[in-house]
Tab-separated table of C-alpha atoms and ligand atoms in Angstrom:
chain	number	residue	atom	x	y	z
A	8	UNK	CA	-9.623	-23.733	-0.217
A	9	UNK	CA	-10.500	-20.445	1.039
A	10	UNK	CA	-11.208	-19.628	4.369
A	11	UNK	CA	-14.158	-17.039	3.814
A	12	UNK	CA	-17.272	-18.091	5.679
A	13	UNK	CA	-20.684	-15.715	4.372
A	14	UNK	CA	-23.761	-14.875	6.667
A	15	UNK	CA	-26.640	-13.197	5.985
A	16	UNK	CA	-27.353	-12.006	10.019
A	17	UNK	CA	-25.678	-10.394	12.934
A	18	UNK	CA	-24.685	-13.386	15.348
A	19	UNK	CA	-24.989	-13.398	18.772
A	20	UNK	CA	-22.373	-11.040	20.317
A	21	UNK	CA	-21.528	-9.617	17.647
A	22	UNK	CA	-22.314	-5.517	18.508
A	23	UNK	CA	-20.825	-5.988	21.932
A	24	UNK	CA	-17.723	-7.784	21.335
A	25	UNK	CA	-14.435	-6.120	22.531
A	26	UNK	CA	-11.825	-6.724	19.131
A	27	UNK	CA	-9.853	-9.647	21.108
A	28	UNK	CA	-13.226	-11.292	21.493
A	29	UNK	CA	-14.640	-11.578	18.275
A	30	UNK	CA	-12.424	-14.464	17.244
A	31	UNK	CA	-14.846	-16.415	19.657
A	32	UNK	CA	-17.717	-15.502	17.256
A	33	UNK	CA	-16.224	-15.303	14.097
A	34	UNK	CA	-12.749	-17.631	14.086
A	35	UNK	CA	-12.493	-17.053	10.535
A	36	UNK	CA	-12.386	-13.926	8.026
A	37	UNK	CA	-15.888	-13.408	7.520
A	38	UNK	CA	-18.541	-11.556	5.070
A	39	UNK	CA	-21.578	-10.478	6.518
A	40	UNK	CA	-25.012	-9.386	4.605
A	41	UNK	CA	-27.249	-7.434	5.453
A	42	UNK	CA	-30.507	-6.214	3.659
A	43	UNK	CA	-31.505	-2.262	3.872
A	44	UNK	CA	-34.068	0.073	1.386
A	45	UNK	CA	-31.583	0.550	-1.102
A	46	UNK	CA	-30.206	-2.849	-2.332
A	47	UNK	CA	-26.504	-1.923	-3.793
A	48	UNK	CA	-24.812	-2.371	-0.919
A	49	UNK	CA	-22.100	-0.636	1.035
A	50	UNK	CA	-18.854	-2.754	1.473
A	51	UNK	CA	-17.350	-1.881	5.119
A	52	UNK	CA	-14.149	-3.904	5.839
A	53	UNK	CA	-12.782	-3.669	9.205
A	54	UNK	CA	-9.778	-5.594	11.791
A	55	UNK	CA	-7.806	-6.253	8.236
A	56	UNK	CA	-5.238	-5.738	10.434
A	57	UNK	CA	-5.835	-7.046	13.951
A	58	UNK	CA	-5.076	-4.319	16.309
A	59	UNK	CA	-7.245	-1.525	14.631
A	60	UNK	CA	-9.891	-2.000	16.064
A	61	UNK	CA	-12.213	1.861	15.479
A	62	UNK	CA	-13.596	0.375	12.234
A	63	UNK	CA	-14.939	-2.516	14.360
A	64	UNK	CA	-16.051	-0.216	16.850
A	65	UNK	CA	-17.575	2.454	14.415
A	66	UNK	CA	-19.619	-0.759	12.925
A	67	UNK	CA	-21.027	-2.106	15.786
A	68	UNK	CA	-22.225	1.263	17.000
A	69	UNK	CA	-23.515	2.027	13.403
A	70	UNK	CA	-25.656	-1.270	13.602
A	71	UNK	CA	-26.562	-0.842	16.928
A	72	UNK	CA	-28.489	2.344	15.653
A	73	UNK	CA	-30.516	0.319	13.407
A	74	UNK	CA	-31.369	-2.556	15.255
A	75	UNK	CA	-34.904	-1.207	15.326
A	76	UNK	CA	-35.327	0.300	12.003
A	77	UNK	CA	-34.070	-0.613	8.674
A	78	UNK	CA	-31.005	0.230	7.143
A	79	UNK	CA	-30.943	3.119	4.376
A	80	UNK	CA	-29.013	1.002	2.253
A	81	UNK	CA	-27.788	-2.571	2.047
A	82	UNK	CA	-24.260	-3.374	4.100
A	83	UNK	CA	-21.794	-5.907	3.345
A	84	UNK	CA	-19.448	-6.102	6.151
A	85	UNK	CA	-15.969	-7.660	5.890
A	86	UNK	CA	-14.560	-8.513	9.650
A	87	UNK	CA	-10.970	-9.357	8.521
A	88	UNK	CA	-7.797	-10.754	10.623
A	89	UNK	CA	-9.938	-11.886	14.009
A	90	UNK	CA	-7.292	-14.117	14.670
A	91	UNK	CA	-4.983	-11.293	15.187
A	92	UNK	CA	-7.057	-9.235	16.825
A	93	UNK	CA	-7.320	-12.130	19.526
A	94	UNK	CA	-3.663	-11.284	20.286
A	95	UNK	CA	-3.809	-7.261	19.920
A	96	UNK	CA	-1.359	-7.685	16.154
A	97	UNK	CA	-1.441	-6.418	13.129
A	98	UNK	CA	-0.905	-10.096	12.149
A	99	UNK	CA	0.357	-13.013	12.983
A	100	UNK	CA	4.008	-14.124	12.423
A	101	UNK	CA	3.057	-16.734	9.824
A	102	UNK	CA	0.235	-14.934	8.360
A	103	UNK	CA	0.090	-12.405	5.505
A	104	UNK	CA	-0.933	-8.650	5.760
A	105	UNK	CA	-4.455	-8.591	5.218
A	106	UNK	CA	-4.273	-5.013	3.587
A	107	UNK	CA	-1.730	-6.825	0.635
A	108	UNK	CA	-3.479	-9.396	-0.269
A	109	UNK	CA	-6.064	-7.988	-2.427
A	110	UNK	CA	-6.329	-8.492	-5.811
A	111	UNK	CA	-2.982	-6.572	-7.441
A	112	UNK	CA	-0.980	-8.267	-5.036
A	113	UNK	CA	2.491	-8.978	-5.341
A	114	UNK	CA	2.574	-11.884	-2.758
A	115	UNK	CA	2.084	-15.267	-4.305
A	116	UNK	CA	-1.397	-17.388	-4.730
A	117	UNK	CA	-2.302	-18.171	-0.968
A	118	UNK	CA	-5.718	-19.330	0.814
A	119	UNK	CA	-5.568	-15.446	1.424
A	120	UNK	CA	-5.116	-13.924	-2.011
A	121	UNK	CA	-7.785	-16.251	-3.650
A	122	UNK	CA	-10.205	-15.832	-0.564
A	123	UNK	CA	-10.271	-11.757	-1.180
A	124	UNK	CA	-10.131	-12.497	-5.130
A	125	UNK	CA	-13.831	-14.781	-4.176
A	126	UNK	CA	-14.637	-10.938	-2.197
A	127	UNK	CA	-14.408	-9.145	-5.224
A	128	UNK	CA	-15.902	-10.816	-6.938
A	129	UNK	CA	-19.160	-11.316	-4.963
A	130	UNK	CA	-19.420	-7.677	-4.802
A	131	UNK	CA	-18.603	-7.073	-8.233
A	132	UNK	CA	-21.905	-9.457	-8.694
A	133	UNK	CA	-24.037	-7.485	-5.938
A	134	UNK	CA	-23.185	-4.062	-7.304
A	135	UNK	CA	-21.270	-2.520	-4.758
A	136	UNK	CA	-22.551	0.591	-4.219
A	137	UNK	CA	-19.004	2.248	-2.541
A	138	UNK	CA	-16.532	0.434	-0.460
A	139	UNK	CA	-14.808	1.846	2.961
A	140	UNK	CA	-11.693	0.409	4.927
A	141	UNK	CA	-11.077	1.330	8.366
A	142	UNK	CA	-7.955	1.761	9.609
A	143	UNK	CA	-5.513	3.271	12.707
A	144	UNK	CA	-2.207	3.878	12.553
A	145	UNK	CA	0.205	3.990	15.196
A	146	UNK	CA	2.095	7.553	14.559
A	147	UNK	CA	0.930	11.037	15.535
A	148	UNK	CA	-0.757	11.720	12.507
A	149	UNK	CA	-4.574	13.737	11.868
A	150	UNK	CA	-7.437	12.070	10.283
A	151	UNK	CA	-7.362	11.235	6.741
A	152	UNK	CA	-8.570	9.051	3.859
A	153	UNK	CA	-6.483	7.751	0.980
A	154	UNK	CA	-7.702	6.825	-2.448
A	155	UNK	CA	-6.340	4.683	-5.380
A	156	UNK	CA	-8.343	6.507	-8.556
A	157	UNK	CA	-8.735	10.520	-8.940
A	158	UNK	CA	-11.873	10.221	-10.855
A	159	UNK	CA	-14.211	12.473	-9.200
A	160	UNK	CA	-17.014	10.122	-7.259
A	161	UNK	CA	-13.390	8.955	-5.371
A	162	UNK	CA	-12.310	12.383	-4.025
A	163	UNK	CA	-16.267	13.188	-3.490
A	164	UNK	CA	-16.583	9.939	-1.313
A	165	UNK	CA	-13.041	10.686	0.398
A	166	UNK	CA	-13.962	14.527	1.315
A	167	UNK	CA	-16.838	13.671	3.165
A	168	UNK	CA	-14.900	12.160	6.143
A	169	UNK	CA	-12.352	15.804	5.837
A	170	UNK	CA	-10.399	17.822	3.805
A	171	UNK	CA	-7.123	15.982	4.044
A	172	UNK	CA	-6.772	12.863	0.921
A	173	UNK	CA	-3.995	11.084	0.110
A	174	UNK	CA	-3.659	9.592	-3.441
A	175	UNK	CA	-0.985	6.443	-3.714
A	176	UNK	CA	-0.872	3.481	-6.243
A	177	UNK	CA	1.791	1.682	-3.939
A	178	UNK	CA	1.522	-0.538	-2.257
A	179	UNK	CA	-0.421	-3.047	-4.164
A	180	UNK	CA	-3.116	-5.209	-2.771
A	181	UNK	CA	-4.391	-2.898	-0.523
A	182	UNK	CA	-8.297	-3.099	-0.376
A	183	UNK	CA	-9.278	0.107	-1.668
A	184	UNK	CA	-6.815	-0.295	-4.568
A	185	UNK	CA	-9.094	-3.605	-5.495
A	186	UNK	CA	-12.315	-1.574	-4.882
A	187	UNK	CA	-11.342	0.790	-7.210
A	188	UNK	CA	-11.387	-0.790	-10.172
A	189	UNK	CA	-15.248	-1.667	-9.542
A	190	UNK	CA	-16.681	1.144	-7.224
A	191	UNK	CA	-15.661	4.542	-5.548
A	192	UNK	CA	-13.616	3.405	-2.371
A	193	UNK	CA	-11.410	4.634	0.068
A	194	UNK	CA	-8.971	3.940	2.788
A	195	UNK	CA	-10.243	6.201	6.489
A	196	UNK	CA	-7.467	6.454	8.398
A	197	UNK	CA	-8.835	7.114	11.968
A	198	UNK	CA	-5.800	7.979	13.759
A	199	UNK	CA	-4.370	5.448	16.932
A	200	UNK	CA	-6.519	2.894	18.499
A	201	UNK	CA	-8.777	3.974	21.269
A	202	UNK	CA	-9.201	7.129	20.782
A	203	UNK	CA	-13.241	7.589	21.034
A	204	UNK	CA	-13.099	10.436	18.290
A	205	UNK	CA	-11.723	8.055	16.218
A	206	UNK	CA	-14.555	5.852	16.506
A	207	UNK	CA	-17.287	8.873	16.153
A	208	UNK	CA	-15.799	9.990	12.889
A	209	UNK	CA	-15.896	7.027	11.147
A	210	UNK	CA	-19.790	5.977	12.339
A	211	UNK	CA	-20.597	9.435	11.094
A	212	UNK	CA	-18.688	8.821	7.548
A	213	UNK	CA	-20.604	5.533	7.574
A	214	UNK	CA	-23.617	6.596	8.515
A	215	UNK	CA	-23.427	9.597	5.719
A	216	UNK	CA	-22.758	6.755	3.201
A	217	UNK	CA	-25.645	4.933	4.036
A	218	UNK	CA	-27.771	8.191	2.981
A	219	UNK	CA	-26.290	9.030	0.459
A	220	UNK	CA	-28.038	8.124	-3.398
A	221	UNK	CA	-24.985	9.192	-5.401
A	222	UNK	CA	-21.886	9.916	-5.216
A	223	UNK	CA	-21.554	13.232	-7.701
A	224	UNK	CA	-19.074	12.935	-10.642
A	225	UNK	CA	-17.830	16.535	-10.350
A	226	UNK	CA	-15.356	18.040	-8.867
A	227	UNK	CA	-15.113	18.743	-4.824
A	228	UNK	CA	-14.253	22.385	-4.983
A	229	UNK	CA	-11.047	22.857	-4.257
A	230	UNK	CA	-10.808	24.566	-1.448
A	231	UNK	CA	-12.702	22.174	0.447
A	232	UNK	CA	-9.643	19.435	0.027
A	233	UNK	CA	-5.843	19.170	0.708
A	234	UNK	CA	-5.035	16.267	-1.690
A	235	UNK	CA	-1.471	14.855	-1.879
A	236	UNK	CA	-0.246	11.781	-3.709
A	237	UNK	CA	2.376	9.272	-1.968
A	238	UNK	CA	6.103	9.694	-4.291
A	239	UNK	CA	7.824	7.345	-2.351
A	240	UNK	CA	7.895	4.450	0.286
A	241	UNK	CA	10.587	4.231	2.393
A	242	UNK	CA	11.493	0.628	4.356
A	243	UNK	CA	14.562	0.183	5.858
A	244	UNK	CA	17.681	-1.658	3.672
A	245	UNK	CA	18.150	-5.065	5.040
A	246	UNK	CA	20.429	-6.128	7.532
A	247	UNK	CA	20.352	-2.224	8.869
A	248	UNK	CA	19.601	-2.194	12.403
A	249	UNK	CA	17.898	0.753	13.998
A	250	UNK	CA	16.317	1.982	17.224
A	251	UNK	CA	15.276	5.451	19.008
A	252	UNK	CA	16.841	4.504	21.973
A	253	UNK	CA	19.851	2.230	21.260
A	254	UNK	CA	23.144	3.855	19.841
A	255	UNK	CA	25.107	0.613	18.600
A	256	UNK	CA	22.745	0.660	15.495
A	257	UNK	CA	23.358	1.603	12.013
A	258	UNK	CA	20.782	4.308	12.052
A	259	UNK	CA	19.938	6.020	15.308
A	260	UNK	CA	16.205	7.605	14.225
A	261	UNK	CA	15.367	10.528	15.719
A	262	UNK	CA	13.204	10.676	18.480
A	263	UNK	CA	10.504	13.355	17.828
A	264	UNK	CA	10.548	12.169	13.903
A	265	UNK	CA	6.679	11.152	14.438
A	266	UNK	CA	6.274	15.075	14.666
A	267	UNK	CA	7.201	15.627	11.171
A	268	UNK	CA	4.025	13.245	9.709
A	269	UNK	CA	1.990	16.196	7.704
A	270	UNK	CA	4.270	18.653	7.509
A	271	UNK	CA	5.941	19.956	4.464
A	272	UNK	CA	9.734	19.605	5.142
A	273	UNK	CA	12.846	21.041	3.156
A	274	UNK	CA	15.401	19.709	2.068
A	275	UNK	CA	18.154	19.485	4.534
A	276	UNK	CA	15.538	17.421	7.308
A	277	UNK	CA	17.506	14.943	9.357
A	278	UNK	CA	15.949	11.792	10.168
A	279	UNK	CA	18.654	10.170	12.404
A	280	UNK	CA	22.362	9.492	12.799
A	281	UNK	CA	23.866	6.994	10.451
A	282	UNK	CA	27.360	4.583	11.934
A	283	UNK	CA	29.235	1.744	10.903
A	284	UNK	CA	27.824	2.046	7.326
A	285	UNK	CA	28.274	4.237	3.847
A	286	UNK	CA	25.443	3.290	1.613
A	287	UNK	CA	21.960	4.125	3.040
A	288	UNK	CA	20.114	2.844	5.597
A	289	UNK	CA	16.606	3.309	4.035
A	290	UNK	CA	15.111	2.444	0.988
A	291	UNK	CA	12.743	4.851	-1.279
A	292	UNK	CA	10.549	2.943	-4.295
A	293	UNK	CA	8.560	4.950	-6.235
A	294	UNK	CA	4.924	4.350	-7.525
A	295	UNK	CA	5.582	2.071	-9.858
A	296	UNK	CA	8.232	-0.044	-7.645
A	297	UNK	CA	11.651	1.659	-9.193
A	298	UNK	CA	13.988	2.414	-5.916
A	299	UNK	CA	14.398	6.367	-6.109
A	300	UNK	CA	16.502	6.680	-2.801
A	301	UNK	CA	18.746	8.731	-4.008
A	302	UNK	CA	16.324	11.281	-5.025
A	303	UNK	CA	14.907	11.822	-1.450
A	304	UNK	CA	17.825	10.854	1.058
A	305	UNK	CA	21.762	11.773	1.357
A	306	UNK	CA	24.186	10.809	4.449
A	307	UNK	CA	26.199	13.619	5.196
A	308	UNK	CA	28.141	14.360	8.320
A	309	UNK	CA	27.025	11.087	9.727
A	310	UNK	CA	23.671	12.045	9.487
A	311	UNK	CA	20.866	10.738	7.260
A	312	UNK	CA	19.294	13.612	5.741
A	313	UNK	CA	16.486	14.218	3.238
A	314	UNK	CA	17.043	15.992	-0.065
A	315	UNK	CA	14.219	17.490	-1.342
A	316	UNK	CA	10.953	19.408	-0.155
A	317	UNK	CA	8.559	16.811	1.023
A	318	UNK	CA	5.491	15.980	3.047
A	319	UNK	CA	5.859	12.854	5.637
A	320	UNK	CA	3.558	10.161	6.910
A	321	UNK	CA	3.060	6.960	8.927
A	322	UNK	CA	6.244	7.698	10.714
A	323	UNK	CA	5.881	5.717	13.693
A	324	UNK	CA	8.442	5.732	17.066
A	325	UNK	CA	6.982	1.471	17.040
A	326	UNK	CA	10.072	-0.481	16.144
A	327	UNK	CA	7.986	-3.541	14.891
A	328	UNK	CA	5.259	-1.567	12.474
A	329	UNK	CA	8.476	-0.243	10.917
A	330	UNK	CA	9.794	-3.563	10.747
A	331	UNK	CA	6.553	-5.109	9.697
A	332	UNK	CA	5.551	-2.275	7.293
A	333	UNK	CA	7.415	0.767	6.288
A	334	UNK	CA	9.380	3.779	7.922
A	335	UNK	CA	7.050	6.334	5.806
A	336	UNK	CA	5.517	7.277	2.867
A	337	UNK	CA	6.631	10.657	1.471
A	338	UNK	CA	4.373	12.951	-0.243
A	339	UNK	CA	3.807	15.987	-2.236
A	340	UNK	CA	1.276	17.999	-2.933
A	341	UNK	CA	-1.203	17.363	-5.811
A	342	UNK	CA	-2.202	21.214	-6.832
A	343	UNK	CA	-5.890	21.930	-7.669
B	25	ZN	ZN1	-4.161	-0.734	8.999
């Protein structure tokens, strides 16, 4: 059965609850309705992973504007992994990530998969206007917003919250690459948690969304936008161990490597010394899932280094987002 619980109000609480609260209001994933002048709503997800929490606060703020007026246009607001955020993680050991689980998925049938399937689906039948995810991330990386589809409405929608897009394909089951297939969507990525600018950009991208009648199918002029597309994920092989700070690990990562996210890089870049080991400590898939490591990474001199020109993100100095997620992404630029 799934878990998804609907509700056509705000409850109690809701607009003031700190993230490791709302679990007392809502202890399951929950949809919320709620009616504005234009009726095709606009699908806001938030807390898909539990310690993000600048979506959350960027709604609550948003809704605590209109409390006294109506809404522009209708919102249907997704409050994802509260159980998480009761705990301050990205999820729980036993649980899925809630930003795979989306239709696409790789991951087996779960309570999960067919609960965001039952999402889709009930938007697809309210005629989802546009659909936003709101995200941190845990690097030192700027503001930017990721899309799944080049059409047009897509890089319109992403350039109003800035200049900097990142088109991907991989991973699969990621919310905005379900969203895609029925309405313009994007991925914000707000920088780290609790940073207030964070939380101002986003309730001024939402509250731009909510005015907006169309989204234009022409092109953003191009030099209003930076857009790059992700060429490769990179996880670490298994059974490597690494660290920043420990040296009796296969692959000693460099320390300042979160410095790199955004910039283009040659070849030549070392990422961190490599010991014990021959074969390479990382692993690079492609787009469409085909391991291209050897394309982006060497180990020479002991050193793991990269081997073409190439933009970073997502690198992170925290151990367990690398463990739980990826290294990086590596991208390249998409010219216009
Ligand atoms: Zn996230």
């Amino acid at each position: 059965m799934s878990p998804l619980r609907q509700l056509d109000y705000l409850p109690d609480g809701l607009l003031t609850a700190k993230p490791d609260k709302l679990h007392s209001i809502l202890p399951e994933p929950t949809l919320i309705h709620l009616y504005g002048k234009k009726t095709s709503p606009l699908f806001i997800s938030v807390m898909l992973h539990g310690n993000e929490p600048t979506g959350l606060l960027a709604v609550q703020a948003l809704l605590q504007k209109y409390q006294q007026q109506e809404l522009p246009r209708s919102i249907t607001l997704f409050l994802g992994n509260t159980l998480a955020a009761a705990q301050g993680l990205r999820r729980l050991h036993k649980q899925p990530d809630f930003n795979r689980i989306w239709p696409g998925t790789e991951y087996p049938e779960s309570a999960e998969t067919l609960m965001t399937t039952e999402i889709v689906e009930i938007m697809r039948n309210r005629n989802v206007f546009a659909s936003v995810d709101v995200h941190n991330n845990t690097g030192l990386n700027p503001h930017y917003a990721c899309i799944n589809n080049l059409e047009h409405p897509f890089q319109q929608l992403a350039s109003l919250f800035g200049r900097l897009i990142v088109y991907f394909i991989r991973p699969v089951g990621v919310q905005s690459g379900a969203f895609a297939k029925i309405c313009p969507a994007v991925t914000l990525e707000c920088g780290r948690p609790g940073q207030q600018y964070g939380v101002e950009h986003a309730f001024e991208f939402l509250d731009g969304c909510l005015h907006l009648t169309e989204l234009p199918d022409h092109p953003v002029p191009a030099h209003d936008i930076d857009l790059f597309h992700t060429v490769a994920q990179v996880t670490m092989a298994e059974n490597i161990s690494y660290s920043f700070g420990r040296t009796d690990v296969n692959l000693q990562l460099n320390k300042d490597l979160e410095k790199l996210n955004f910039t283009e890089i040659p070849a030549g870049t070392s990422l961190g010394k490599v010991n014990y080991i021959r074969t390479l400590p990382v692993i690079a898939k492609d787009e469409l899932g085909n391991i291209v490591t050897d394309t982006f990474f060497s180990i020479e001199n002991g050193q793991l280094f990269t081997k073409r020109p190439t933009m970073p993100s997502m690198l992170t100095l925290d151990e367990r987002v690398i463990h739980q997620d990826c290294l990086c992404y590596l991208m390249e630029r998409i010219p216009s």
